[in-house]
Coordinates of C-alpha atoms (C1' of nucleotides) in Angstrom, one line a residue:
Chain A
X122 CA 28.1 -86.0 -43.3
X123 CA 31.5 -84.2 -43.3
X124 CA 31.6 -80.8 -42.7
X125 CA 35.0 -79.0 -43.1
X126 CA 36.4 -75.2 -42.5
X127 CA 39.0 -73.5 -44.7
X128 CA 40.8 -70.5 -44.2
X129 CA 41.7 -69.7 -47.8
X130 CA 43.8 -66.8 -48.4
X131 CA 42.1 -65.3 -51.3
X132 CA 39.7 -67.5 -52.8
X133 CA 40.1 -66.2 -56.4
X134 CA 44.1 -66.8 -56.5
X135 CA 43.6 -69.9 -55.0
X136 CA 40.4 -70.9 -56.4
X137 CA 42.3 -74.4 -58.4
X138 CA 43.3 -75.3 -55.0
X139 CA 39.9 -74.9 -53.3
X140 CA 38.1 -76.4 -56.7
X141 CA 41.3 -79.4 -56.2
X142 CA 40.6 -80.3 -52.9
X143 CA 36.8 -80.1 -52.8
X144 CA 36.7 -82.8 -56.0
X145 CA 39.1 -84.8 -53.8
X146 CA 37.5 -84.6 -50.5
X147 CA 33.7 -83.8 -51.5
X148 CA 33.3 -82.6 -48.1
X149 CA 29.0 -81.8 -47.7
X150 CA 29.8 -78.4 -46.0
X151 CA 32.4 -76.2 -46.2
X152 CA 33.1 -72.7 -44.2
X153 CA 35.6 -70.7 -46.0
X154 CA 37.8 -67.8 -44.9
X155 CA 39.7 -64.6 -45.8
X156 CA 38.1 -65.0 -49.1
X157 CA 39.5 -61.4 -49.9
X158 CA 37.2 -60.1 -52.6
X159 CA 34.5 -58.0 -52.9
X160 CA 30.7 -59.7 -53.4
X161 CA 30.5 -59.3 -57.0
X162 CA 33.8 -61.0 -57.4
X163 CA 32.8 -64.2 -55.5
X164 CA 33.4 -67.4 -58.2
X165 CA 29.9 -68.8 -57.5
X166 CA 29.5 -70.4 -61.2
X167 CA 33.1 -72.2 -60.7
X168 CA 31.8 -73.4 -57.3
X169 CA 28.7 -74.1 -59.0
X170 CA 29.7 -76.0 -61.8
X171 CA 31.6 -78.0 -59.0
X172 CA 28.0 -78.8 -58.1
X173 CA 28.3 -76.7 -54.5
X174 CA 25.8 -73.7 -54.0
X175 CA 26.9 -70.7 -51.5
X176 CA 26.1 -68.1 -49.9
X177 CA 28.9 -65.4 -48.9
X178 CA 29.6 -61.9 -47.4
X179 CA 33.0 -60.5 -49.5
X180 CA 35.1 -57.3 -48.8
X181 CA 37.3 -55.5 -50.5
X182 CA 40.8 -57.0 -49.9
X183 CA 40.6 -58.3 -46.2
X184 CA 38.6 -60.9 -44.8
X185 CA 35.3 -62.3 -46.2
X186 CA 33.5 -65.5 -44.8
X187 CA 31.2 -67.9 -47.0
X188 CA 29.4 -71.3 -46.6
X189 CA 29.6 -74.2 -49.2
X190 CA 26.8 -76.9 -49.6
X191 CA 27.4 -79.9 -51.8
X192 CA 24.0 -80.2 -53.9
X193 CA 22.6 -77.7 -51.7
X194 CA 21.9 -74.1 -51.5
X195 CA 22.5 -72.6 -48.0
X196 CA 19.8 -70.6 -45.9
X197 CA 21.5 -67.8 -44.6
X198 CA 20.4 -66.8 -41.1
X199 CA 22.4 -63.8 -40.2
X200 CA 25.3 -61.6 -41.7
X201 CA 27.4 -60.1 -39.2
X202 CA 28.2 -60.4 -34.8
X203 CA 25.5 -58.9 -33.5
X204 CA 26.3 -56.4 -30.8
X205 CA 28.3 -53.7 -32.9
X206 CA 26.7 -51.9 -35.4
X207 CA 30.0 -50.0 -36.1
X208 CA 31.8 -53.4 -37.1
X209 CA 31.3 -53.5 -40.8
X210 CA 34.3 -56.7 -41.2
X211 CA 32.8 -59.3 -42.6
X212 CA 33.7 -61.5 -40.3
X213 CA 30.6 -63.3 -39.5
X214 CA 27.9 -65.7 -41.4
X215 CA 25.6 -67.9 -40.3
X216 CA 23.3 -70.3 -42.1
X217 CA 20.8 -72.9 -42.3
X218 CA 22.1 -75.8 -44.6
X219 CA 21.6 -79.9 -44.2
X220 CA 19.5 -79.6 -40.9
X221 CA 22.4 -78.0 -39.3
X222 CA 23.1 -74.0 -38.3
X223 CA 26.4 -73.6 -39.1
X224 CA 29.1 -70.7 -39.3
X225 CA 31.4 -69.4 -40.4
X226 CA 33.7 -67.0 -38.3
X227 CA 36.7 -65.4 -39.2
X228 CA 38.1 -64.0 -35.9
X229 CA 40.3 -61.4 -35.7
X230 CA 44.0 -62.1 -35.5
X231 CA 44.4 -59.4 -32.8
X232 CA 48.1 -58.3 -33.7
X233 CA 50.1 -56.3 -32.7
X234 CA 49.7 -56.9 -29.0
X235 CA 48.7 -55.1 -26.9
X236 CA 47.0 -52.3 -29.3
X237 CA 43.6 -51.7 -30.8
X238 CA 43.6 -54.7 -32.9
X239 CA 44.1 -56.5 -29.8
X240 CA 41.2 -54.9 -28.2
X241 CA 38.7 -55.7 -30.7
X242 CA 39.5 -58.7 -30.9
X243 CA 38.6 -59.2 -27.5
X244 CA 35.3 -57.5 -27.9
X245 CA 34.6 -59.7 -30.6
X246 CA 35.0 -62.6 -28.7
X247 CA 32.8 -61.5 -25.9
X248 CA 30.4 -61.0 -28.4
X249 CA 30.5 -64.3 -30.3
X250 CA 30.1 -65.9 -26.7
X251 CA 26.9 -64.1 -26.1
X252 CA 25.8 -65.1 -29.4
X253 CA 26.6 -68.6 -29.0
X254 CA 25.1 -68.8 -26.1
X255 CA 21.6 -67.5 -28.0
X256 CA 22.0 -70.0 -30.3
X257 CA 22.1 -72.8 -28.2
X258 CA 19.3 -71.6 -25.8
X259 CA 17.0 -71.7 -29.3
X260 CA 18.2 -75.4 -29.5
X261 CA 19.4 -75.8 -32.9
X262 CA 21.8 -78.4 -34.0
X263 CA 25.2 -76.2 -34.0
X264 CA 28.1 -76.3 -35.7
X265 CA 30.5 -73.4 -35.1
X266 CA 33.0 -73.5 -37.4
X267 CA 35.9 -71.3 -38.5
X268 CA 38.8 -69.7 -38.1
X269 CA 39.0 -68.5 -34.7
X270 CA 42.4 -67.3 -34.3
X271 CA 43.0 -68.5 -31.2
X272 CA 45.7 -71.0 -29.8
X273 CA 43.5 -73.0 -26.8
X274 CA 46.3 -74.6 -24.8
X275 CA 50.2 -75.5 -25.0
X276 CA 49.6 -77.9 -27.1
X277 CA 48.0 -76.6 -30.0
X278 CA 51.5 -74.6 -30.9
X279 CA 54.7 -76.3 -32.0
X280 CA 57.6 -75.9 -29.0
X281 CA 60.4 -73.9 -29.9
X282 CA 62.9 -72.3 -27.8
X283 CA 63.5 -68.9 -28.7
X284 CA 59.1 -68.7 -28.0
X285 CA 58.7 -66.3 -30.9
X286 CA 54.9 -66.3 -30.3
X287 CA 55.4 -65.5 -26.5
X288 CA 54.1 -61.9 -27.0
X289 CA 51.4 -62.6 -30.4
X290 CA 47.7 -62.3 -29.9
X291 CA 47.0 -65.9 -30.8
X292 CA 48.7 -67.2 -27.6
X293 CA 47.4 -64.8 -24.8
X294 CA 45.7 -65.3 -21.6
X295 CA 42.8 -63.3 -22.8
X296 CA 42.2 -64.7 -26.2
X297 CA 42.8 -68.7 -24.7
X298 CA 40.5 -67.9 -21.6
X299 CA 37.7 -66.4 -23.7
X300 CA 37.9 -69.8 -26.0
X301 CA 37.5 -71.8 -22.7
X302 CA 34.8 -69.5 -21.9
X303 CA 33.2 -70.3 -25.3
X304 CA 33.4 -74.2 -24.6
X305 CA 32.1 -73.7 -21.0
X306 CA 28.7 -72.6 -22.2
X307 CA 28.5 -76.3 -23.2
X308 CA 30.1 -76.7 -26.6
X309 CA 32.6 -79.5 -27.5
X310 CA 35.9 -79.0 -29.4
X311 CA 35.1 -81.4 -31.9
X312 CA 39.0 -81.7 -33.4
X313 CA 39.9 -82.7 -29.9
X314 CA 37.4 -84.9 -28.8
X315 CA 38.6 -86.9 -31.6
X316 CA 42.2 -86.4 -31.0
X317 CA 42.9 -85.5 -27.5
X318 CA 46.2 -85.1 -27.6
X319 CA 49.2 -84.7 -29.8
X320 CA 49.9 -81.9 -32.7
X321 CA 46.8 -80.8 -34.7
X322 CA 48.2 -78.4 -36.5
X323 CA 45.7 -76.4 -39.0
X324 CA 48.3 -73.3 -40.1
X325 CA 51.8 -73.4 -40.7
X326 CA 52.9 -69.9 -41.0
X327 CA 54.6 -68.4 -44.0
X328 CA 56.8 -65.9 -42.3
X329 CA 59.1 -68.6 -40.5
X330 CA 58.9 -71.6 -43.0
X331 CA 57.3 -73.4 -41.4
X332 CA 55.3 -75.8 -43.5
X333 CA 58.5 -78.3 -44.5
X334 CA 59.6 -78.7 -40.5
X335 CA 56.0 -79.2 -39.6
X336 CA 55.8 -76.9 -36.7
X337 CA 52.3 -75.6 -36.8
X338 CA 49.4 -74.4 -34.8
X339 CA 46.0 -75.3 -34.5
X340 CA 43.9 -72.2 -35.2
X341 CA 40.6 -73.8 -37.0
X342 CA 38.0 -75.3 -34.8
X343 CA 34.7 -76.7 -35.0
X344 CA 32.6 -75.9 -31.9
X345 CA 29.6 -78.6 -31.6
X346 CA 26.4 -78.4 -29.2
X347 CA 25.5 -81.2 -27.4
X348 CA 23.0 -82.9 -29.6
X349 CA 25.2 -82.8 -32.5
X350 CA 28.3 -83.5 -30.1
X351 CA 27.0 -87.1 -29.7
X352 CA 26.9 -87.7 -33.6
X353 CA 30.5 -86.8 -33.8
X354 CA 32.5 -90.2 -35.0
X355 CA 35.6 -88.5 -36.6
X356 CA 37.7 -85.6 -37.0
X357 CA 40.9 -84.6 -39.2
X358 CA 43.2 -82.1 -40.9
X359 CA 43.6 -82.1 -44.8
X360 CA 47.1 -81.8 -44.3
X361 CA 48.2 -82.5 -47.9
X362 CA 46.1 -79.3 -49.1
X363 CA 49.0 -77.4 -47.4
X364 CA 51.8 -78.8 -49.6
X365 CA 50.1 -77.9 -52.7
X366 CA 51.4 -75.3 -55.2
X367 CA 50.1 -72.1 -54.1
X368 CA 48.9 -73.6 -50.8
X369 CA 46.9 -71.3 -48.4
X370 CA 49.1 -71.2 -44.9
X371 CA 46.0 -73.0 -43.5
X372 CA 44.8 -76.7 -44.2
X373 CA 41.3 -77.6 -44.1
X374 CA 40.4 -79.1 -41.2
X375 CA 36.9 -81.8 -41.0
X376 CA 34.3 -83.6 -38.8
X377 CA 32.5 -86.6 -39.5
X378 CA 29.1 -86.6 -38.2
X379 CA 27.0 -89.5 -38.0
X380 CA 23.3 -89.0 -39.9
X381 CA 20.8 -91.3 -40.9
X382 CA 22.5 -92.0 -44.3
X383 CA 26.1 -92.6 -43.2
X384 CA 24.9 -94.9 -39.9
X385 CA 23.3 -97.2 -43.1
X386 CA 26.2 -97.4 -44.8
X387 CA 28.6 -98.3 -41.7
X388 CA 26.2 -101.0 -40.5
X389 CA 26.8 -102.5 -44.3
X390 CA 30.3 -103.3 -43.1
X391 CA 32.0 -107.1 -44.4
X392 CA 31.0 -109.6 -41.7
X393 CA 34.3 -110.7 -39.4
Chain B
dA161 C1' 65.4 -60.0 -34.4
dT162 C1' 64.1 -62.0 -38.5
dG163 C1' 61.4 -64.6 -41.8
dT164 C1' 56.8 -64.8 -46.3
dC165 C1' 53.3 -63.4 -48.9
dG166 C1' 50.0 -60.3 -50.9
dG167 C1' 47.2 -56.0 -51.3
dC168 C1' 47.4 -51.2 -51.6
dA169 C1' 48.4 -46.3 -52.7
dA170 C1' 51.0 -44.2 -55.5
dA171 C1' 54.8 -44.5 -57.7
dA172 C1' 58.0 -49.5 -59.8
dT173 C1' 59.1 -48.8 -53.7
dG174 C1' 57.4 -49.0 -49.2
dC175 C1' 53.7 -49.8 -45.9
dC176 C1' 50.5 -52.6 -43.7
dG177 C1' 48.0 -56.9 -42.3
dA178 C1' 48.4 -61.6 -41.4

DNA sequence: ATGTCGGCAAAATGCCGA
């Protein structure tokens, strides 16, 4: 079972990338971002005829958040963060799909900093952590997925000397200790469990170039519970979606969960 | 300090968000 979250910049302008890289990878379940169009503009016949149903909450321009299921059509289970009922971003969907709950969460970036942006985006947090926690008090097999906007430690940002992220929202005290607080409630970083050191980088910005050096950071995470935490046998970044034509400024990034079907197949292995 | 991109309103340029 591999499950995968993409931050797409527009998923109409990009949708021969997205269409490109689902025929290669034929990830199971996708989360999508920034999909940038309104609900009636969402390309559910091309995802469709790719044989993947979905289920999506669109905007006009800015943000947007779906969920992809290969041969599937995804449950959804709630629209929207509760605990604002002023926030009208769609920022936030949630669905049952392929005995998991799974999400996807476009967080705010939170720039500049310190302003309002910043603010909310620490309000959202605090309210996606006591979400989270709700969801794993009911016990369902989670997988919180998306793009969270958040750098967790050092070294989930390239080094550089002149620090030219020193005062962005993606870096701050606030925004990395609200992640840990996320992880504390007993949720495992699947991408580093995996990898537990060493660059992951899921977006290489635009603005600096910096895709061909390969100075990135990792902003896309999967967030497990415990129960699916032990089925976790890989992780990864679809790196070469990034040098694409076109590309996004993210990569997809993926987790390979162990099911009933996939721990067949690994036990058919050669014999030494 | 800047960079790149794209959407938007309202004019083919500038502002804003990422």
């Amino acid at each position: 079972m591999k499950i995968a979250t993409f931050n797409i910049n527009n998923v109409n302008n990009r949708l021969p990338n997205l269409l490109q890289w689902l025929e290669v990878e034929k990830p199971d379940i996708v989360s999508l971002q920034e999909l940038k169009t309104e609900d009636g503009s969402f390309p559910v016949k091309a995802l469709a005829d790719a044989g993947y149903g979905a289920v999506w909450s669109g905007e006009r321009s800015w943000n947007g958040v779906a969920i992809l299921a290969r041969g599937a059509e995804p449950v959804v289970t709630r629209r929207g963060l509760p605990g604002d009922d002023a926030d009208t971003q769609s920022r936030y969907i949630e669905a049952a799909v392929k005995g998991f709950l799974v999400t996807s969460i476009y967080l705010p970036n939170g720039n500049p900093q310190p302003g309002p942006k910043f603010t909310y985006k620490l309000k959202w947090l605090e309210r996606l952590i006591l979400h989270a926690g709700d969801l794993l008090a009911s016990g369902a097999p989670l997988v919180l997925a998306g793009d969270y906007n958040v750098v967790p430690t050092e070294q989930d940002i390239y080094v550089s000397k002149s620090n030219s992220y020193a005062k962005n929202a993606l870096v701050q005290p606030e925004s990395r200790a609200a992640f840990r607080k996320l992880l504390d409630l007993g949720f495992t970083d699947a991408l580093r469990k995996i990898h537990p050191s060493g660059p992951l980088w899921t977006f290489w910005d635009y603005k600096r170039r910096l895709w061909p050096i390969d100075k990135g950071l990792r902003l896309d995470h999967f967030l497990l519970s415990p129960a699916v935490a032990k089925t976790l046998v890989d992780a990864g970044v679809d790196r070469w979606v990034r040098g694409e034509e076109s590309a996004s400024d993210h990569a997809p990034a993926w987790i390979e969960l162990q099911t009933g079907k996939s721990r067949k197949s690994t036990k058919r292995r050669s014999p030494k």
